[in-house]
XYZ file of C-alpha atoms in Angstrom:
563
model
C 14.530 -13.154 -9.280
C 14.981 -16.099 -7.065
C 16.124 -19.367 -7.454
C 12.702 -20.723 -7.713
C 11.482 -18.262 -10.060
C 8.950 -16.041 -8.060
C 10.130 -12.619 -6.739
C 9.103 -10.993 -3.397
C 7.889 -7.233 -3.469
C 8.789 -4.047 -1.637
C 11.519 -3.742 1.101
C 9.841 -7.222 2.263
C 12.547 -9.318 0.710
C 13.057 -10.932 3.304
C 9.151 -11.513 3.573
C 9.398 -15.256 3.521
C 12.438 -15.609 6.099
C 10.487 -13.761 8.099
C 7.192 -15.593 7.904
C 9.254 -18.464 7.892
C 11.295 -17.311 11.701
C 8.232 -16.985 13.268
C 9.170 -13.346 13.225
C 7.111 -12.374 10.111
C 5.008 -9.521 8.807
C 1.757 -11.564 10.051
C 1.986 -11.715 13.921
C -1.674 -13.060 13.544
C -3.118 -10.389 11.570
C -5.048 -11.699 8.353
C -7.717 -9.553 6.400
C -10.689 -7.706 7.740
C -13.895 -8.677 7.513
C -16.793 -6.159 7.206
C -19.589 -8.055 8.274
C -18.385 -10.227 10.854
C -16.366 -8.347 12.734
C -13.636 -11.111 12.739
C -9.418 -10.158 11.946
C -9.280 -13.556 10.722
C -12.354 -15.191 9.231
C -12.674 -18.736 7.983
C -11.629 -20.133 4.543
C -14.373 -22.802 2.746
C -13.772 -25.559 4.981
C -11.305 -28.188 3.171
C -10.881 -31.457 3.816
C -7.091 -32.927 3.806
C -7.571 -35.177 0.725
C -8.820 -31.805 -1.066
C -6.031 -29.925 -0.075
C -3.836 -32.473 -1.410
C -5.388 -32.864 -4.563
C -5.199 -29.026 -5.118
C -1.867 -28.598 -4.538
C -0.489 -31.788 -6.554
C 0.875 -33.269 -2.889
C 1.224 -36.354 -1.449
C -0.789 -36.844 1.952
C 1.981 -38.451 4.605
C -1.023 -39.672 6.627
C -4.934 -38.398 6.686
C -6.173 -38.082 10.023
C -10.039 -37.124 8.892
C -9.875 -33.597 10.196
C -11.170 -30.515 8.007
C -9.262 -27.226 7.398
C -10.992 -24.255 8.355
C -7.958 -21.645 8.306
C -4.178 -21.234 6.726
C -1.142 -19.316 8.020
C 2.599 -19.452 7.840
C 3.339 -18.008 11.356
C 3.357 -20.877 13.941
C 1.824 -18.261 16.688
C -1.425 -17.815 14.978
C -1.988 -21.383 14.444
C -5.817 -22.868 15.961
C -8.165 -25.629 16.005
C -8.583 -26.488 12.013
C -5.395 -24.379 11.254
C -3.181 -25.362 8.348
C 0.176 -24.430 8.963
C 2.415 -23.935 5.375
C 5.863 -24.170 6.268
C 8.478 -21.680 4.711
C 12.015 -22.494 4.228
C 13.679 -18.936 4.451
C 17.308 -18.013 3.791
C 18.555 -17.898 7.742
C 15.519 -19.809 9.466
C 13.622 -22.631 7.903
C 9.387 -22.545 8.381
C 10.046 -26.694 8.920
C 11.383 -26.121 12.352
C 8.134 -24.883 13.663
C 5.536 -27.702 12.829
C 5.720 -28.979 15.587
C 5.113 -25.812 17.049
C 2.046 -25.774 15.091
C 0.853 -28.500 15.790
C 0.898 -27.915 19.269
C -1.178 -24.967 19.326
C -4.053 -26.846 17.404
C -3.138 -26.985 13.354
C -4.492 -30.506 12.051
C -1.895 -30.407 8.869
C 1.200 -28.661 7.549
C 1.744 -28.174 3.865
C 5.899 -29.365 4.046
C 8.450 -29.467 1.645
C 9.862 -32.332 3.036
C 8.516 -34.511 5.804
C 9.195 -33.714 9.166
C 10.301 -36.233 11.819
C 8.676 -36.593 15.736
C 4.853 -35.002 15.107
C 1.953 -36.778 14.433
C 0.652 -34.106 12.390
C -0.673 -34.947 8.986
C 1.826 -33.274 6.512
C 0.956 -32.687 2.720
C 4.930 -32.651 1.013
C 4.674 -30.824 -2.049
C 8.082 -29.251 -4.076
C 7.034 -25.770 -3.178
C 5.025 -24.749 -0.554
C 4.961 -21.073 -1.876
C 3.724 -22.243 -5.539
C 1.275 -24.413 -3.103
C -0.041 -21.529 -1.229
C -0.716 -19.610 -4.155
C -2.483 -23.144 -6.079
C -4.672 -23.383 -2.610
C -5.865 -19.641 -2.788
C -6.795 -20.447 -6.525
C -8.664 -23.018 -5.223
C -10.362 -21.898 -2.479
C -11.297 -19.063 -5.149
C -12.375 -21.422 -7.778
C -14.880 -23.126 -4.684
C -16.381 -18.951 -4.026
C -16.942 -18.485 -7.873
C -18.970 -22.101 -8.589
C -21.576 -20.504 -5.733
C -24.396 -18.891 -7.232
C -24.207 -15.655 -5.407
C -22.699 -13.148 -6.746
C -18.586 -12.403 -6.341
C -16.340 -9.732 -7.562
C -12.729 -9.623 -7.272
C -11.462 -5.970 -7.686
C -7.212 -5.452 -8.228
C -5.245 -2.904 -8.128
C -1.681 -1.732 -8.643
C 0.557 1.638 -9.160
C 3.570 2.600 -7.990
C 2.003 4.730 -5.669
C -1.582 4.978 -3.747
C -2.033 0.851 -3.829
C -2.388 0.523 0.174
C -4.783 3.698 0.705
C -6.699 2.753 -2.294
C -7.126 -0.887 -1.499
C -7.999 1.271 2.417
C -11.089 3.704 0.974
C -12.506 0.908 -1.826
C -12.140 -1.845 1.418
C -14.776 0.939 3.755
C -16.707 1.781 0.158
C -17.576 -1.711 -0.882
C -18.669 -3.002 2.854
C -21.600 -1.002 2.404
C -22.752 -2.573 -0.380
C -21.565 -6.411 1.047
C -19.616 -8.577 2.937
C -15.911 -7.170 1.560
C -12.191 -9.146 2.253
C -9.228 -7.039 2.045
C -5.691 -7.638 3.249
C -3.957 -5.877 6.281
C -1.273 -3.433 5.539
C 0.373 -4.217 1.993
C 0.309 -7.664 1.978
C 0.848 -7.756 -2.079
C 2.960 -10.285 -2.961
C 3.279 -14.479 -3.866
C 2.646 -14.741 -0.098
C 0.338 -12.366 1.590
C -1.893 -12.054 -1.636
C -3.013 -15.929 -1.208
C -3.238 -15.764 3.004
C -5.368 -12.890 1.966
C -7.681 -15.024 -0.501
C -7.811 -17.690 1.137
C -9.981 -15.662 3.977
C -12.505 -15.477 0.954
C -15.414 -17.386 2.045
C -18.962 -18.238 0.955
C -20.930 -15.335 2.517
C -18.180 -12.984 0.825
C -18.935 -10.531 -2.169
C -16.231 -9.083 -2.720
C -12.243 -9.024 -2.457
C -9.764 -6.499 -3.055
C -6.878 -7.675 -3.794
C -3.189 -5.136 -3.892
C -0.694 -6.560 -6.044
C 2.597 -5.218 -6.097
C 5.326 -6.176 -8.358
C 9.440 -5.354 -8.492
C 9.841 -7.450 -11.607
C 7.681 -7.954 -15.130
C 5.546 -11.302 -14.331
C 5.131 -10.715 -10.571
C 1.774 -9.450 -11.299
C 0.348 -11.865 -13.701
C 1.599 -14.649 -11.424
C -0.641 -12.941 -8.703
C -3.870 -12.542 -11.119
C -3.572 -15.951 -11.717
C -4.306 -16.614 -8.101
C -6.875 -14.321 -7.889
C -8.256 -13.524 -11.346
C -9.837 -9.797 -11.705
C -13.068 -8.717 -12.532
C -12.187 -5.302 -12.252
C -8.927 -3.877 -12.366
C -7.622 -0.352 -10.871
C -3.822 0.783 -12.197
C -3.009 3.876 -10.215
C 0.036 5.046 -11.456
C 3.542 4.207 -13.049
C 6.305 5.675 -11.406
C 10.020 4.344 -10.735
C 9.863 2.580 -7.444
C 11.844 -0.580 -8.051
C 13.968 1.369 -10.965
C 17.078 -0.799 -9.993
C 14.808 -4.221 -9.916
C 13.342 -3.677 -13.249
C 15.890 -1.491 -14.986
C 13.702 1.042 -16.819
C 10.316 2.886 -16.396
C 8.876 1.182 -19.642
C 9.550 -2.043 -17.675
C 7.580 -1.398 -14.717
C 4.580 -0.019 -17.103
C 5.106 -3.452 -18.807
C 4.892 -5.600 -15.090
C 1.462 -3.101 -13.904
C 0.157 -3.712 -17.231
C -0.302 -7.180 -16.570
C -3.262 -6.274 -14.117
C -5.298 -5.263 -17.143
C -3.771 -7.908 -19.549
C -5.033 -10.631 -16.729
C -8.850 -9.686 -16.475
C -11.356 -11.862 -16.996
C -13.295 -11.734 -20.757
C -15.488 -8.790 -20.339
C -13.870 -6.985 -17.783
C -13.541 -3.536 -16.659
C -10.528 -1.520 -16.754
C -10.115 1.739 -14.166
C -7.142 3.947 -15.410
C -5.826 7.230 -14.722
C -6.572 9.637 -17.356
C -3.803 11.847 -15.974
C -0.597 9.588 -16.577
C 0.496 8.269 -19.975
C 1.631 4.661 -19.569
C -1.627 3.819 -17.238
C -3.451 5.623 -20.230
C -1.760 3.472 -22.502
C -2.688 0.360 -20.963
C -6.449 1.017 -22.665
C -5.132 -1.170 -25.674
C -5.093 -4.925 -23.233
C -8.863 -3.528 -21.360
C -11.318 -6.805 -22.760
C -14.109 -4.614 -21.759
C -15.348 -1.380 -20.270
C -13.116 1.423 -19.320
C -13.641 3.824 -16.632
C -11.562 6.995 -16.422
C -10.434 9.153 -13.186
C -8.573 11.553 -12.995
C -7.701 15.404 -12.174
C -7.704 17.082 -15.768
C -7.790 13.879 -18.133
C -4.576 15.314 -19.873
C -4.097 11.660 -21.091
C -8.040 10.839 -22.153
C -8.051 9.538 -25.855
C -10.069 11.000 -28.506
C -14.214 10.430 -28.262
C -13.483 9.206 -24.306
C -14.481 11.162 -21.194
C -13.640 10.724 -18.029
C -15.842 8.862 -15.559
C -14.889 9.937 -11.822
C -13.060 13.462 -11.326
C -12.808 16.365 -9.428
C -12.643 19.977 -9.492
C -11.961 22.715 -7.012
C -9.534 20.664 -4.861
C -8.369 22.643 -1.704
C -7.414 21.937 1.730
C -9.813 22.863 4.831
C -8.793 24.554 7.906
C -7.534 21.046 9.884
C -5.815 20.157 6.125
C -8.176 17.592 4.948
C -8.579 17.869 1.158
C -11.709 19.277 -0.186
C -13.589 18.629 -3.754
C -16.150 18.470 -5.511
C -16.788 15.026 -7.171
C -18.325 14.646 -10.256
C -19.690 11.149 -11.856
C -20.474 10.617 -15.093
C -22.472 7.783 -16.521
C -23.145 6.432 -19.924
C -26.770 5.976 -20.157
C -28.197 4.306 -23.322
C -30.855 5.541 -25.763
C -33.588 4.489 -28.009
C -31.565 4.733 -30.835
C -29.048 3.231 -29.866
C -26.251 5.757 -28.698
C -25.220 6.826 -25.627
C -26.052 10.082 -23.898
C -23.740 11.260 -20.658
C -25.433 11.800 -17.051
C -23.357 13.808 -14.496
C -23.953 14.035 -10.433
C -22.164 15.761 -8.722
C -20.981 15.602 -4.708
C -19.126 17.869 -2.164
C -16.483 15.786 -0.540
C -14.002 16.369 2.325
C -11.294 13.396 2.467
C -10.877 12.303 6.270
C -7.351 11.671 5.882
C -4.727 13.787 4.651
C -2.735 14.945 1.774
C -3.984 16.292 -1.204
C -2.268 13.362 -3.701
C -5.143 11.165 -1.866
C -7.560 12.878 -4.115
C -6.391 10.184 -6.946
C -6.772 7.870 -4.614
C -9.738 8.449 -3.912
C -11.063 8.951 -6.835
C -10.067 5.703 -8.154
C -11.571 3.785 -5.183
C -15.074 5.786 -5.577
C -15.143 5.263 -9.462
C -15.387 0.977 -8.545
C -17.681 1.694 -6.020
C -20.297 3.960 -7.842
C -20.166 1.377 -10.996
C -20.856 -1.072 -8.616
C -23.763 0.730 -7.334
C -22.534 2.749 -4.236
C -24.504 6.672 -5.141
C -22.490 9.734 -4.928
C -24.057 10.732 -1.229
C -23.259 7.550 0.383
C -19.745 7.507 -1.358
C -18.546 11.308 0.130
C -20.291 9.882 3.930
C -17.750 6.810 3.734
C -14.543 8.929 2.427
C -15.838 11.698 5.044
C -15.426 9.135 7.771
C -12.659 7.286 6.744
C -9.618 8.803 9.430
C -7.162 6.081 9.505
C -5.658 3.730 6.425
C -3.252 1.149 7.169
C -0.377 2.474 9.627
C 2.422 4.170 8.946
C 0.733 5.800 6.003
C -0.240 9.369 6.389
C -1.378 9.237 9.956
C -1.611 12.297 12.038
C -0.728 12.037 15.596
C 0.086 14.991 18.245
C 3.026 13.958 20.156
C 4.178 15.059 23.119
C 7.761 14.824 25.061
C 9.355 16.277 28.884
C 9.839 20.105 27.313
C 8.722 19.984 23.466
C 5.338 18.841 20.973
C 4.366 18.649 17.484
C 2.519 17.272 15.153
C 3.672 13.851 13.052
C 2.781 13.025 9.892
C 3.772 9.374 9.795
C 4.419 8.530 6.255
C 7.419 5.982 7.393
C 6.104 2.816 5.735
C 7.552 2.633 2.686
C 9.214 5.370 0.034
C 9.904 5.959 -3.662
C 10.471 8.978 -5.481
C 6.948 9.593 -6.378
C 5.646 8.666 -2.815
C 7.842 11.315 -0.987
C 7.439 14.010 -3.618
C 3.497 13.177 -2.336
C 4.721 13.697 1.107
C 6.637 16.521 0.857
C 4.022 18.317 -0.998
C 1.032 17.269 1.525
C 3.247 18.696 4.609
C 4.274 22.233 2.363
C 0.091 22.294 2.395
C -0.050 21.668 6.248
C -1.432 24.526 7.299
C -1.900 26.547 4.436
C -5.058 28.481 5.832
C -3.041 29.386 9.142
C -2.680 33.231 9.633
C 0.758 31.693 11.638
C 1.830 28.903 9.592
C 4.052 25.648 11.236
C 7.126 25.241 11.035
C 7.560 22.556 8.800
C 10.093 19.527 9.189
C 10.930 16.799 6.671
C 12.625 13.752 8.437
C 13.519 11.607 5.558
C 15.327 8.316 4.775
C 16.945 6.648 2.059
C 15.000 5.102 -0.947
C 16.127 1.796 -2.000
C 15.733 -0.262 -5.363
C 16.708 2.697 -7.585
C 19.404 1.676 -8.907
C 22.027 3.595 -10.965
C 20.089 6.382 -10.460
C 19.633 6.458 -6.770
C 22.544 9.322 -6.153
C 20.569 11.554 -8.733
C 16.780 10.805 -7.566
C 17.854 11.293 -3.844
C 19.323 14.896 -4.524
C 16.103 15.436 -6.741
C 13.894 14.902 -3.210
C 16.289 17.635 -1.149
C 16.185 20.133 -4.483
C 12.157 19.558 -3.907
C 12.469 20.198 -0.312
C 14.030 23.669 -0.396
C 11.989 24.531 -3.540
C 8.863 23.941 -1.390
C 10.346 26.097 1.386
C 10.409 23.294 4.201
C 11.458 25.126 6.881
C 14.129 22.529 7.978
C 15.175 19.061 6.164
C 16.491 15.912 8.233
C 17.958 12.825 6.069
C 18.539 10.056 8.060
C 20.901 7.389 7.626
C 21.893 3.903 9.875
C 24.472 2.340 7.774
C 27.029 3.299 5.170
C 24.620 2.956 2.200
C 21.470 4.973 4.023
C 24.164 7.602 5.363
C 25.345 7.610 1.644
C 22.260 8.745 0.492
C 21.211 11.232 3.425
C 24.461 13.133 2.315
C 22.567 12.738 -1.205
C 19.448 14.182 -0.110
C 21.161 16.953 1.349
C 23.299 17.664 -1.169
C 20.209 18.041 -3.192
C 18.686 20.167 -0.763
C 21.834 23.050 -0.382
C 22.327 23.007 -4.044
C 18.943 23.953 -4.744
C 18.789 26.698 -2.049
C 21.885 27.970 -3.234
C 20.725 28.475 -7.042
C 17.702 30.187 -5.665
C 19.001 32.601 -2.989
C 23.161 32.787 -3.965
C 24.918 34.949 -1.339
C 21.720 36.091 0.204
C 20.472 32.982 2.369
C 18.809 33.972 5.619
C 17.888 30.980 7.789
C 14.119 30.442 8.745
C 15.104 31.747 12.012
C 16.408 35.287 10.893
C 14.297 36.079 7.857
C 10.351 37.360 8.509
C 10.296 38.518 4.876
C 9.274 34.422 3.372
C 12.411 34.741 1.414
C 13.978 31.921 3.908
C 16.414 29.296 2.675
C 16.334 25.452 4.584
C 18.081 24.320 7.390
C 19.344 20.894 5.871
C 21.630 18.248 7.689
C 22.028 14.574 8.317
C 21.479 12.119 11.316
C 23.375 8.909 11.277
C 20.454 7.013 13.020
C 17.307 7.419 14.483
C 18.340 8.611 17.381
C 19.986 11.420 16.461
C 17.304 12.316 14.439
C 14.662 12.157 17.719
C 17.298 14.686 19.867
C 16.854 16.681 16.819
C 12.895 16.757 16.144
C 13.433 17.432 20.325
C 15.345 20.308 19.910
C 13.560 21.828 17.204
C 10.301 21.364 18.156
C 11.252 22.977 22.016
C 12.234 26.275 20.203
C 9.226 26.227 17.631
C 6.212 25.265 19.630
C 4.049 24.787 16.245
C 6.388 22.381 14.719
C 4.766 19.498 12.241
C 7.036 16.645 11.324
C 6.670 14.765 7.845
C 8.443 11.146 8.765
C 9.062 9.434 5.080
C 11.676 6.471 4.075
C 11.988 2.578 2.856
C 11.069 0.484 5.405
C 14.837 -0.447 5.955
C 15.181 3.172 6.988
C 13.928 2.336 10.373
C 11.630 5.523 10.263
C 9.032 3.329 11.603
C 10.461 2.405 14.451
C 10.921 6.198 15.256
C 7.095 6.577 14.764
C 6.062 4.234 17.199
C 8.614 5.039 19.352
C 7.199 9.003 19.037
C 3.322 7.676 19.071
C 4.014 5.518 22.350
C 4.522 8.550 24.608
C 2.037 9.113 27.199
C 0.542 12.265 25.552
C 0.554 10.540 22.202
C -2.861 11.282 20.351
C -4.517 10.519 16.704
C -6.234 13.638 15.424
């Protein structure tokens, strides 16, 4: 925790230095908007006294002008644009208001009052707390219209960004839908995010990430649920919060938080999201796989069966929806439809995903048809998450699975798993490549968990394993991963190891080894990929892995193409 008492989620601790350099995470992009069209569409115009009031501030000078937009990057700043200035640990948000002010923004929400603009400035103690009390706000102004609004969040350790992704393409067919860009999840990028709610808008999904207990039900009090989603609990952030128990405690809070008469969407297959059933106020709908975690006299709601990957390794299912229907006398009789569906993106762990999105969407009143049409055309989530590129150099291709946005444990066993399924129904199957970085936040137990992930590796028979490191800690922990990986081959094939290149027979033990940046590891994916011309690489690590950078650098060449 911070000094002033609010934490900042994933590897984006640096989030608000960042925003605040006029470097940050934003770069101009907001939250999409279905029905305009717009990257950035306008807040419920404010006027400055309004603002002022909301925020408990004290107005420098009012110079009559309305606020029609927020942001805290300087470059993205407009006509009506107020600018909320960030004081990070190496570059203060202050220095830039004039900047602001010069590309159009009528205010800035300060923390102390700036010298040589003529900008109206609104000084408050905290112009993160202020943020978050103007998205309330600007929330509070959606709700007190008389058309309807929902407000739909979701956490998990795992599936957050794809799931707020599907639900985001679901939802805009029913209505005008808000959701944020990327994983913008925490005290700062939820509230840019609301405060893009406007009057026309029906609903907003809102991600809400969390690295220590209270993170969470600070968030929900910016943007109270009406329906809350809670994917998963596994043990990203183990370091930050200390224990597993803990981080059920902090994602509980989502269902803790809703509003009287809410509805609760857990996962039927995990047994801390099942045991979050005791906060739901209201209805609770169940996904899941096999419901191994239902309670007694409950069924669950949105599942599938039959789950199998097609020939270009998009997962296949068939969907079935149950519904409680009620009856004359009084009890409730059980209605199931049934769909085909084929996921347009990949990986087999999106099932859950998927499943959780549709669930909100069919209660909401999206049918089962329309429902597999949207997740049938749904090819790209936010980047850097499962997207499939073919990539092309001088003497070499393959295929990238760019995973490289963020990791955990549980989000890398997903990875490694989706490309051990790539190309399953080949007569000639790849040759499969993990390229992996560290995982961060793990704490005590981040020696152990990254040899887990290379044991996995060579247990799924990836053809060849690359752990990446930059620095003394990430090199640390490739050795770890690698470690992991010959230990585990050696326990299953002793004094008998072939290499993938000498063995025909399937009995083949991993190539594993370590790259002490990202270049190495490109000369490497070069190399391999120029003797095995049907190479696919998985690309998985925290983003201070750099893995990223590797996947645009890959998805920039000329012959660079999404499939």
């Amino acid at each position: 925790m911070n000094k002033r008492g609010y934490e900042v989620e994933d590897d984006a601790k640096d989030f608000r230095q960042q925003l605040a350099s006029d470097e940050g995470l934003l770069s101009g992009e907001g939250a999409f908007d279905k029905s305009s069209g717009d990257l950035e569409p306008e807040m419920m115009t404010m006027s400055i006294d309004e603002i002022a009031h909301s925020v408990s501030g004290i107005v420098d000078f009012d110079n009559g002008h309305k606020v029609s937009s927020v942001t805290t990057d300087s470059r993205t700043a407009g006509q009506g644009s107020l600018f909320v200035a960030i004081p990070g640990t190496r570059v203060d948000g202050h220095d830039f208001v004039s900047v602001a002010a010069r590309q159009g923004a009528v205010a800035a929400l300060v923390e102390h009052k700036v010298a040589d603009t003529d900008i109206t400035q609104i000084v408050v103690d905290d112009t993160v707390r202020a943020l978050g009390m103007l998205a309330r706000h600007n929330i509070d102004r959606r709700r007190e219209l008389p058309d309807p609004f929902t407000i739909i969040g979701i956490t998990g350790s795992v599936g957050k960004t794809t799931t707020k992704d599907l639900l985001f393409s679901l939802l805009s067919r029913l209505g005008n839908t808000i959701s944020p860009v990327g994983s913008f999840n925490n005290e700062i990028g939820l509230p840019l995010t609301a405060l893009k709610v406007h009057a026309s808008t029906r609903f907003f999904t809102a991600e809400m990430g969390a690295s220590h207990i209270g993170d969470i039900d600070y968030l929900t009090k910016i943007a109270p649920p009406d329906i809350s989603i809670a994917l998963i609990v596994g043990i990203a952030h183990l370091g930050e919060f200390g224990s597993v128990d803990n981080i059920a405690i902090a994602k509980s809070e989502i269902i803790q938080n809703l509003l009287p008469g809410g509805i609760s969407v857990l996962n039927a297959d995990d047994p801390r999201v099942s045991a979050m059933r005791r906060y739901a106020p209201g209805k609770i709908l169940w996904f899941g796989e096999n419901g191994s975690q239902l309670p007694a006299g409950s069924h669950l709601n949105m599942y599938a069966t039959g789950i199998h990957t097609d020939d270009l390794d998009h997962p296949r299912f068939l969907m079935h929806a149950h519904d409680e229907l009620p009856t004359a006398n009084d009890a409730n009789s059980v209605k199931e439809d049934t769909h085909q569906v084929t996921l347009g993106i990949r990986g087999t762990h999106n099932v859950m995903n998927a499943l959780a999105a549709s669930a909100v969407a069919h209660e909401l009143g999206l049918s089962l048809p329309d429902i597999a049409d949207v997740l049938g055309k749904q090819e790209r989530i936010s980047p850097h998450r499962m997207a499939v590129s073919k990539v092309a150099g001088k003497e070499s291709s393959f295929t990238l699975i760019d995973d490289s946005f963020n990791a955990n444990p549980n989000s890398v066993a997903a990875g490694v798993q989706g490309l051990a399924d790539w190309g399953a129904n080949q007569r000639t199957p790849p040759y499969r490549v993990a390229v992996l970085g560290a995982m961060l936040e793990l704490g005590a137990d981040e020696k152990r968990l990254h040899a887990d992930i290379g044991a996995l590796c060579a247990r799924q028979h990836i053809d060849q394993l690359i752990a990446v490191g930059g620095n003394e800690q990430l090199n640390a922990l490739a050795h770890d991963i690698v470690d992991g990986a010959e230990a585990a081959a050696a326990a299953e094939h002793g004094d008998d190891m072939t290499t993938p290149a000498d063995n025909t027979d399937g009995n083949k033990a991993m190539i594993s080894s370590c790259a002490s940046n990202i270049d190495e590891a490109d000369a490497m994916v070069a190399q391999i990929s120029a003797e095995h011309p049907h190479t696919v690489v998985l690309l998985k690590g925290s983003h201070a892995s750099g893995l990223s950078t590797l996947a645009d650098r890959w998805n920039a060449t000329p012959k660079a193409q999404q499939s």
